[in-house]
Amino acid sequence: MLSDENQPGLELAPGVRVDPGVVELSFSSSSGPGGQNVNKRATRCQLRIALRDLPIHPEATERLKHAASHLVTPSGDLLIDSDQERSQGRNRDACFERLRELLILAMKRPKVRRATRPSRGSKERRIESKKRRGEIKKNRRSSFD
C-alpha cells in the first residue's frame, strides 16, 4: 500500500490515489480468544475514509455505496475494520486489501444485458411446467357425482 516514488499519495486501487491524511486509521483491543495478548495489545484496526474524498467517478461511488451499504455510515464515511489477525500490521493490511477489493468492484462497469428471445426449448419447458401445474390443481378438485 506504500506509494510509488513517481506519484504522491497513497494508492488504494489501480488508478486511485489519495492524500494519506484522508485515510483515518484507529486501533483498539480486539475481542475473542487470545489470552493475555488480547488484553494487552491494540491489534484491531478500523479504517475510515469519506466517500467524497475518493477520486472516483460518481457512478462508481454509487455502486460502492450499494455494494458496501452495511459499511457506509450515515455521514457518508466508509468504515472497514479487521480483527482477524493477531498483529496490528496484518489487520491494517487486511483493511486496505478489503478497501482495494471494494474499489475495484465499484469501478467495474456492469455489463448491459442485451434482450434475447426465449429459445424454443425454454418455451416448451415453460408450457410443459404450466400444464403440469394445472394438472395438479385440477386433481385437487373434488368431483360431486
mmCIF file with all atom_site columns, N, CA and C in Angstrom, residues 74-129:
data_model
loop_
_atom_site.group_PDB
_atom_site.id
_atom_site.type_symbol
_atom_site.label_atom_id
_atom_site.label_alt_id
_atom_site.label_comp_id
_atom_site.label_asym_id
_atom_site.label_entity_id
_atom_site.label_seq_id
_atom_site.pdbx_PDB_ins_code
_atom_site.Cartn_x
_atom_site.Cartn_y
_atom_site.Cartn_z
_atom_site.occupancy
_atom_site.B_iso_or_equiv
_atom_site.pdbx_formal_charge
_atom_site.auth_seq_id
_atom_site.auth_comp_id
_atom_site.auth_asym_id
_atom_site.auth_atom_id
_atom_site.pdbx_PDB_model_num
ATOM 1   N N  . PRO A 1 74  ? -24.041 6.939   8.160   1.00 0.00 ? 74  PRO A N  1
ATOM 2   C CA . PRO A 1 74  ? -24.987 7.968   7.715   1.00 0.00 ? 74  PRO A CA 1
ATOM 3   C C  . PRO A 1 74  ? -24.303 9.261   7.252   1.00 0.00 ? 74  PRO A C  1
ATOM 4   N N  . SER A 1 75  ? -23.121 9.543   7.779   1.00 0.00 ? 75  SER A N  1
ATOM 5   C CA . SER A 1 75  ? -22.406 10.761  7.376   1.00 0.00 ? 75  SER A CA 1
ATOM 6   C C  . SER A 1 75  ? -21.650 10.589  6.056   1.00 0.00 ? 75  SER A C  1
ATOM 7   N N  . GLY A 1 76  ? -21.694 9.387   5.461   1.00 0.00 ? 76  GLY A N  1
ATOM 8   C CA . GLY A 1 76  ? -21.053 9.165   4.170   1.00 0.00 ? 76  GLY A CA 1
ATOM 9   C C  . GLY A 1 76  ? -19.623 8.674   4.251   1.00 0.00 ? 76  GLY A C  1
ATOM 10  N N  . ASP A 1 77  ? -19.241 8.108   5.384   1.00 0.00 ? 77  ASP A N  1
ATOM 11  C CA . ASP A 1 77  ? -17.897 7.544   5.528   1.00 0.00 ? 77  ASP A CA 1
ATOM 12  C C  . ASP A 1 77  ? -17.956 6.036   5.312   1.00 0.00 ? 77  ASP A C  1
ATOM 13  N N  . LEU A 1 78  ? -16.897 5.508   4.732   1.00 0.00 ? 78  LEU A N  1
ATOM 14  C CA . LEU A 1 78  ? -16.755 4.069   4.571   1.00 0.00 ? 78  LEU A CA 1
ATOM 15  C C  . LEU A 1 78  ? -15.933 3.573   5.747   1.00 0.00 ? 78  LEU A C  1
ATOM 16  N N  . LEU A 1 79  ? -16.462 2.606   6.477   1.00 0.00 ? 79  LEU A N  1
ATOM 17  C CA . LEU A 1 79  ? -15.843 2.126   7.707   1.00 0.00 ? 79  LEU A CA 1
ATOM 18  C C  . LEU A 1 79  ? -15.525 0.640   7.550   1.00 0.00 ? 79  LEU A C  1
ATOM 19  N N  . ILE A 1 80  ? -14.246 0.299   7.535   1.00 0.00 ? 80  ILE A N  1
ATOM 20  C CA . ILE A 1 80  ? -13.812 -1.089  7.386   1.00 0.00 ? 80  ILE A CA 1
ATOM 21  C C  . ILE A 1 80  ? -12.977 -1.436  8.598   1.00 0.00 ? 80  ILE A C  1
ATOM 22  N N  . ASP A 1 81  ? -13.290 -2.567  9.233   1.00 0.00 ? 81  ASP A N  1
ATOM 23  C CA . ASP A 1 81  ? -12.455 -2.961  10.367  1.00 0.00 ? 81  ASP A CA 1
ATOM 24  C C  . ASP A 1 81  ? -12.063 -4.424  10.260  1.00 0.00 ? 81  ASP A C  1
ATOM 25  N N  . SER A 1 82  ? -10.976 -4.757  10.930  1.00 0.00 ? 82  SER A N  1
ATOM 26  C CA . SER A 1 82  ? -10.446 -6.111  10.905  1.00 0.00 ? 82  SER A CA 1
ATOM 27  C C  . SER A 1 82  ? -9.828  -6.432  12.256  1.00 0.00 ? 82  SER A C  1
ATOM 28  N N  . ASP A 1 83  ? -10.195 -7.584  12.778  1.00 0.00 ? 83  ASP A N  1
ATOM 29  C CA . ASP A 1 83  ? -9.551  -8.078  13.997  1.00 0.00 ? 83  ASP A CA 1
ATOM 30  C C  . ASP A 1 83  ? -9.283  -9.577  13.873  1.00 0.00 ? 83  ASP A C  1
ATOM 31  N N  . GLN A 1 84  ? -9.145  -10.030 12.626  1.00 0.00 ? 84  GLN A N  1
ATOM 32  C CA . GLN A 1 84  ? -8.934  -11.451 12.367  1.00 0.00 ? 84  GLN A CA 1
ATOM 33  C C  . GLN A 1 84  ? -7.522  -11.906 12.717  1.00 0.00 ? 84  GLN A C  1
ATOM 34  N N  . GLU A 1 85  ? -6.577  -11.012 12.594  1.00 0.00 ? 85  GLU A N  1
ATOM 35  C CA . GLU A 1 85  ? -5.176  -11.368 12.814  1.00 0.00 ? 85  GLU A CA 1
ATOM 36  C C  . GLU A 1 85  ? -4.737  -10.967 14.218  1.00 0.00 ? 85  GLU A C  1
ATOM 37  N N  . ARG A 1 86  ? -3.629  -11.560 14.674  1.00 0.00 ? 86  ARG A N  1
ATOM 38  C CA . ARG A 1 86  ? -3.090  -11.215 15.996  1.00 0.00 ? 86  ARG A CA 1
ATOM 39  C C  . ARG A 1 86  ? -2.146  -10.027 15.930  1.00 0.00 ? 86  ARG A C  1
ATOM 40  N N  . SER A 1 87  ? -1.846  -9.588  14.711  1.00 0.00 ? 87  SER A N  1
ATOM 41  C CA . SER A 1 87  ? -0.895  -8.497  14.532  1.00 0.00 ? 87  SER A CA 1
ATOM 42  C C  . SER A 1 87  ? -1.609  -7.244  14.028  1.00 0.00 ? 87  SER A C  1
ATOM 43  N N  . GLN A 1 88  ? -1.233  -6.095  14.569  1.00 0.00 ? 88  GLN A N  1
ATOM 44  C CA . GLN A 1 88  ? -1.821  -4.826  14.157  1.00 0.00 ? 88  GLN A CA 1
ATOM 45  C C  . GLN A 1 88  ? -1.524  -4.551  12.680  1.00 0.00 ? 88  GLN A C  1
ATOM 46  N N  . GLY A 1 89  ? -0.306  -4.823  12.262  1.00 0.00 ? 89  GLY A N  1
ATOM 47  C CA . GLY A 1 89  ? 0.093   -4.579  10.874  1.00 0.00 ? 89  GLY A CA 1
ATOM 48  C C  . GLY A 1 89  ? -0.695  -5.416  9.886   1.00 0.00 ? 89  GLY A C  1
ATOM 49  N N  . ARG A 1 90  ? -0.909  -6.694  10.212  1.00 0.00 ? 90  ARG A N  1
ATOM 50  C CA . ARG A 1 90  ? -1.665  -7.562  9.306   1.00 0.00 ? 90  ARG A CA 1
ATOM 51  C C  . ARG A 1 90  ? -3.129  -7.150  9.258   1.00 0.00 ? 90  ARG A C  1
ATOM 52  N N  . ASN A 1 91  ? -3.684  -6.694  10.386  1.00 0.00 ? 91  ASN A N  1
ATOM 53  C CA . ASN A 1 91  ? -5.064  -6.204  10.386  1.00 0.00 ? 91  ASN A CA 1
ATOM 54  C C  . ASN A 1 91  ? -5.179  -4.923  9.562   1.00 0.00 ? 91  ASN A C  1
ATOM 55  N N  . ARG A 1 92  ? -4.178  -4.048  9.646   1.00 0.00 ? 92  ARG A N  1
ATOM 56  C CA . ARG A 1 92  ? -4.169  -2.829  8.837   1.00 0.00 ? 92  ARG A CA 1
ATOM 57  C C  . ARG A 1 92  ? -4.122  -3.197  7.351   1.00 0.00 ? 92  ARG A C  1
ATOM 58  N N  . ASP A 1 93  ? -3.246  -4.139  7.008   1.00 0.00 ? 93  ASP A N  1
ATOM 59  C CA . ASP A 1 93  ? -3.153  -4.582  5.614   1.00 0.00 ? 93  ASP A CA 1
ATOM 60  C C  . ASP A 1 93  ? -4.464  -5.209  5.142   1.00 0.00 ? 93  ASP A C  1
ATOM 61  N N  . ALA A 1 94  ? -5.135  -5.944  6.031   1.00 0.00 ? 94  ALA A N  1
ATOM 62  C CA . ALA A 1 94  ? -6.421  -6.561  5.681   1.00 0.00 ? 94  ALA A CA 1
ATOM 63  C C  . ALA A 1 94  ? -7.473  -5.490  5.394   1.00 0.00 ? 94  ALA A C  1
ATOM 64  N N  . CYS A 1 95  ? -7.463  -4.404  6.160   1.00 0.00 ? 95  CYS A N  1
ATOM 65  C CA . CYS A 1 95  ? -8.398  -3.292  5.921   1.00 0.00 ? 95  CYS A CA 1
ATOM 66  C C  . CYS A 1 95  ? -8.142  -2.659  4.559   1.00 0.00 ? 95  CYS A C  1
ATOM 67  N N  . PHE A 1 96  ? -6.875  -2.396  4.249   1.00 0.00 ? 96  PHE A N  1
ATOM 68  C CA . PHE A 1 96  ? -6.543  -1.793  2.958   1.00 0.00 ? 96  PHE A CA 1
ATOM 69  C C  . PHE A 1 96  ? -6.876  -2.734  1.803   1.00 0.00 ? 96  PHE A C  1
ATOM 70  N N  . GLU A 1 97  ? -6.664  -4.028  2.010   1.00 0.00 ? 97  GLU A N  1
ATOM 71  C CA . GLU A 1 97  ? -6.971  -5.001  0.959   1.00 0.00 ? 97  GLU A CA 1
ATOM 72  C C  . GLU A 1 97  ? -8.479  -5.061  0.705   1.00 0.00 ? 97  GLU A C  1
ATOM 73  N N  . ARG A 1 98  ? -9.267  -5.017  1.772   1.00 0.00 ? 98  ARG A N  1
ATOM 74  C CA . ARG A 1 98  ? -10.734 -5.018  1.630   1.00 0.00 ? 98  ARG A CA 1
ATOM 75  C C  . ARG A 1 98  ? -11.194 -3.748  0.903   1.00 0.00 ? 98  ARG A C  1
ATOM 76  N N  . LEU A 1 99  ? -10.607 -2.608  1.239   1.00 0.00 ? 99  LEU A N  1
ATOM 77  C CA . LEU A 1 99  ? -10.932 -1.355  0.562   1.00 0.00 ? 99  LEU A CA 1
ATOM 78  C C  . LEU A 1 99  ? -10.569 -1.450  -0.917  1.00 0.00 ? 99  LEU A C  1
ATOM 79  N N  . ARG A 1 100 ? -9.423  -2.028  -1.203  1.00 0.00 ? 100 ARG A N  1
ATOM 80  C CA . ARG A 1 100 ? -8.973  -2.204  -2.588  1.00 0.00 ? 100 ARG A CA 1
ATOM 81  C C  . ARG A 1 100 ? -9.969  -3.058  -3.368  1.00 0.00 ? 100 ARG A C  1
ATOM 82  N N  . GLU A 1 101 ? -10.407 -4.177  -2.773  1.00 0.00 ? 101 GLU A N  1
ATOM 83  C CA . GLU A 1 101 ? -11.370 -5.061  -3.435  1.00 0.00 ? 101 GLU A CA 1
ATOM 84  C C  . GLU A 1 101 ? -12.682 -4.334  -3.711  1.00 0.00 ? 101 GLU A C  1
ATOM 85  N N  . LEU A 1 102 ? -13.158 -3.564  -2.729  1.00 0.00 ? 102 LEU A N  1
ATOM 86  C CA . LEU A 1 102 ? -14.407 -2.822  -2.898  1.00 0.00 ? 102 LEU A CA 1
ATOM 87  C C  . LEU A 1 102 ? -14.289 -1.774  -4.000  1.00 0.00 ? 102 LEU A C  1
ATOM 88  N N  . LEU A 1 103 ? -13.152 -1.071  -4.051  1.00 0.00 ? 103 LEU A N  1
ATOM 89  C CA . LEU A 1 103 ? -12.960 -0.050  -5.077  1.00 0.00 ? 103 LEU A CA 1
ATOM 90  C C  . LEU A 1 103 ? -12.883 -0.669  -6.472  1.00 0.00 ? 103 LEU A C  1
ATOM 91  N N  . ILE A 1 104 ? -12.190 -1.782  -6.591  1.00 0.00 ? 104 ILE A N  1
ATOM 92  C CA . ILE A 1 104 ? -12.090 -2.459  -7.888  1.00 0.00 ? 104 ILE A CA 1
ATOM 93  C C  . ILE A 1 104 ? -13.474 -2.911  -8.343  1.00 0.00 ? 104 ILE A C  1
ATOM 94  N N  . LEU A 1 105 ? -14.256 -3.456  -7.413  1.00 0.00 ? 105 LEU A N  1
ATOM 95  C CA . LEU A 1 105 ? -15.620 -3.894  -7.724  1.00 0.00 ? 105 LEU A CA 1
ATOM 96  C C  . LEU A 1 105 ? -16.488 -2.714  -8.155  1.00 0.00 ? 105 LEU A C  1
ATOM 97  N N  . ALA A 1 106 ? -16.363 -1.592  -7.453  1.00 0.00 ? 106 ALA A N  1
ATOM 98  C CA . ALA A 1 106 ? -17.195 -0.418  -7.747  1.00 0.00 ? 106 ALA A CA 1
ATOM 99  C C  . ALA A 1 106 ? -16.813 0.234   -9.071  1.00 0.00 ? 106 ALA A C  1
ATOM 100 N N  . MET A 1 107 ? -15.539 0.188   -9.432  1.00 0.00 ? 107 MET A N  1
ATOM 101 C CA . MET A 1 107 ? -15.100 0.849   -10.662 1.00 0.00 ? 107 MET A CA 1
ATOM 102 C C  . MET A 1 107 ? -15.408 0.027   -11.910 1.00 0.00 ? 107 MET A C  1
ATOM 103 N N  . LYS A 1 108 ? -15.744 -1.252  -11.728 1.00 0.00 ? 108 LYS A N  1
ATOM 104 C CA . LYS A 1 108 ? -16.086 -2.100  -12.860 1.00 0.00 ? 108 LYS A CA 1
ATOM 105 C C  . LYS A 1 108 ? -17.501 -1.753  -13.324 1.00 0.00 ? 108 LYS A C  1
ATOM 106 N N  . ARG A 1 109 ? -17.639 -1.388  -14.579 1.00 0.00 ? 109 ARG A N  1
ATOM 107 C CA . ARG A 1 109 ? -18.971 -1.069  -15.104 1.00 0.00 ? 109 ARG A CA 1
ATOM 108 C C  . ARG A 1 109 ? -19.743 -2.364  -15.310 1.00 0.00 ? 109 ARG A C  1
ATOM 109 N N  . PRO A 1 110 ? -21.005 -2.408  -14.865 1.00 0.00 ? 110 PRO A N  1
ATOM 110 C CA . PRO A 1 110 ? -21.788 -3.632  -15.070 1.00 0.00 ? 110 PRO A CA 1
ATOM 111 C C  . PRO A 1 110 ? -22.088 -3.830  -16.555 1.00 0.00 ? 110 PRO A C  1
ATOM 112 N N  . LYS A 1 111 ? -22.084 -5.081  -16.973 1.00 0.00 ? 111 LYS A N  1
ATOM 113 C CA . LYS A 1 111 ? -22.380 -5.380  -18.369 1.00 0.00 ? 111 LYS A CA 1
ATOM 114 C C  . LYS A 1 111 ? -23.857 -5.112  -18.622 1.00 0.00 ? 111 LYS A C  1
ATOM 115 N N  . VAL A 1 112 ? -24.132 -4.484  -19.758 1.00 0.00 ? 112 VAL A N  1
ATOM 116 C CA . VAL A 1 112 ? -25.515 -4.197  -20.120 1.00 0.00 ? 112 VAL A CA 1
ATOM 117 C C  . VAL A 1 112 ? -26.113 -5.454  -20.722 1.00 0.00 ? 112 VAL A C  1
ATOM 118 N N  . ARG A 1 113 ? -27.259 -5.852  -20.205 1.00 0.00 ? 113 ARG A N  1
ATOM 119 C CA . ARG A 1 113 ? -27.904 -7.058  -20.692 1.00 0.00 ? 113 ARG A CA 1
ATOM 120 C C  . ARG A 1 113 ? -28.590 -6.770  -22.017 1.00 0.00 ? 113 ARG A C  1
ATOM 121 N N  . ARG A 1 114 ? -28.273 -7.591  -22.999 1.00 0.00 ? 114 ARG A N  1
ATOM 122 C CA . ARG A 1 114 ? -28.954 -7.473  -24.285 1.00 0.00 ? 114 ARG A CA 1
ATOM 123 C C  . ARG A 1 114 ? -30.167 -8.387  -24.262 1.00 0.00 ? 114 ARG A C  1
ATOM 124 N N  . ALA A 1 115 ? -31.300 -7.837  -24.665 1.00 0.00 ? 115 ALA A N  1
ATOM 125 C CA . ALA A 1 115 ? -32.529 -8.629  -24.670 1.00 0.00 ? 115 ALA A CA 1
ATOM 126 C C  . ALA A 1 115 ? -32.440 -9.692  -25.758 1.00 0.00 ? 115 ALA A C  1
ATOM 127 N N  . THR A 1 116 ? -32.761 -10.926 -25.386 1.00 0.00 ? 116 THR A N  1
ATOM 128 C CA . THR A 1 116 ? -32.774 -12.020 -26.350 1.00 0.00 ? 116 THR A CA 1
ATOM 129 C C  . THR A 1 116 ? -34.126 -12.705 -26.284 1.00 0.00 ? 116 THR A C  1
ATOM 130 N N  . ARG A 1 117 ? -34.484 -13.338 -27.383 1.00 0.00 ? 117 ARG A N  1
ATOM 131 C CA . ARG A 1 117 ? -35.759 -14.041 -27.393 1.00 0.00 ? 117 ARG A CA 1
ATOM 132 C C  . ARG A 1 117 ? -35.584 -15.391 -26.716 1.00 0.00 ? 117 ARG A C  1
ATOM 133 N N  . PRO A 1 118 ? -36.634 -15.864 -26.028 1.00 0.00 ? 118 PRO A N  1
ATOM 134 C CA . PRO A 1 118 ? -36.541 -17.188 -25.408 1.00 0.00 ? 118 PRO A CA 1
ATOM 135 C C  . PRO A 1 118 ? -36.401 -18.262 -26.486 1.00 0.00 ? 118 PRO A C  1
ATOM 136 N N  . SER A 1 119 ? -35.601 -19.264 -26.192 1.00 0.00 ? 119 SER A N  1
ATOM 137 C CA . SER A 1 119 ? -35.402 -20.336 -27.163 1.00 0.00 ? 119 SER A CA 1
ATOM 138 C C  . SER A 1 119 ? -36.655 -21.212 -27.236 1.00 0.00 ? 119 SER A C  1
ATOM 139 N N  . ARG A 1 120 ? -36.727 -21.986 -28.282 1.00 0.00 ? 120 ARG A N  1
ATOM 140 C CA . ARG A 1 120 ? -37.889 -22.863 -28.476 1.00 0.00 ? 120 ARG A CA 1
ATOM 141 C C  . ARG A 1 120 ? -37.989 -23.862 -27.328 1.00 0.00 ? 120 ARG A C  1
ATOM 142 N N  . GLY A 1 121 ? -36.836 -24.407 -26.932 1.00 0.00 ? 121 GLY A N  1
ATOM 143 C CA . GLY A 1 121 ? -36.827 -25.380 -25.837 1.00 0.00 ? 121 GLY A CA 1
ATOM 144 C C  . GLY A 1 121 ? -37.306 -24.775 -24.532 1.00 0.00 ? 121 GLY A C  1
ATOM 145 N N  . SER A 1 122 ? -36.895 -23.536 -24.244 1.00 0.00 ? 122 SER A N  1
ATOM 146 C CA . SER A 1 122 ? -37.323 -22.918 -22.985 1.00 0.00 ? 122 SER A CA 1
ATOM 147 C C  . SER A 1 122 ? -38.819 -22.622 -23.011 1.00 0.00 ? 122 SER A C  1
ATOM 148 N N  . LYS A 1 123 ? -39.343 -22.254 -24.189 1.00 0.00 ? 123 LYS A N  1
ATOM 149 C CA . LYS A 1 123 ? -40.795 -22.039 -24.305 1.00 0.00 ? 123 LYS A CA 1
ATOM 150 C C  . LYS A 1 123 ? -41.544 -23.339 -24.040 1.00 0.00 ? 123 LYS A C  1
ATOM 151 N N  . GLU A 1 124 ? -41.044 -24.424 -24.651 1.00 0.00 ? 124 GLU A N  1
ATOM 152 C CA . GLU A 1 124 ? -41.698 -25.727 -24.472 1.00 0.00 ? 124 GLU A CA 1
ATOM 153 C C  . GLU A 1 124 ? -41.649 -26.164 -23.012 1.00 0.00 ? 124 GLU A C  1
ATOM 154 N N  . ARG A 1 125 ? -40.504 -25.989 -22.363 1.00 0.00 ? 125 ARG A N  1
ATOM 155 C CA . ARG A 1 125 ? -40.393 -26.360 -20.944 1.00 0.00 ? 125 ARG A CA 1
ATOM 156 C C  . ARG A 1 125 ? -41.341 -25.533 -20.088 1.00 0.00 ? 125 ARG A C  1
ATOM 157 N N  . ARG A 1 126 ? -41.480 -24.258 -20.412 1.00 0.00 ? 126 ARG A N  1
ATOM 158 C CA . ARG A 1 126 ? -42.377 -23.376 -19.658 1.00 0.00 ? 126 ARG A CA 1
ATOM 159 C C  . ARG A 1 126 ? -43.825 -23.835 -19.812 1.00 0.00 ? 126 ARG A C  1
ATOM 160 N N  . ILE A 1 127 ? -44.236 -24.114 -21.041 1.00 0.00 ? 127 ILE A N  1
ATOM 161 C CA . ILE A 1 127 ? -45.608 -24.569 -21.295 1.00 0.00 ? 127 ILE A CA 1
ATOM 162 C C  . ILE A 1 127 ? -45.853 -25.901 -20.594 1.00 0.00 ? 127 ILE A C  1
ATOM 163 N N  . GLU A 1 128 ? -44.860 -26.799 -20.659 1.00 0.00 ? 128 GLU A N  1
ATOM 164 C CA . GLU A 1 128 ? -44.996 -28.118 -20.020 1.00 0.00 ? 128 GLU A CA 1
ATOM 165 C C  . GLU A 1 128 ? -45.160 -27.976 -18.507 1.00 0.00 ? 128 GLU A C  1
ATOM 166 N N  . SER A 1 129 ? -44.368 -27.094 -17.891 1.00 0.00 ? 129 SER A N  1
ATOM 167 C CA . SER A 1 129 ? -44.483 -26.916 -16.434 1.00 0.00 ? 129 SER A CA 1
ATOM 168 C C  . SER A 1 129 ? -45.825 -26.286 -16.078 1.00 0.00 ? 129 SER A C  1
#
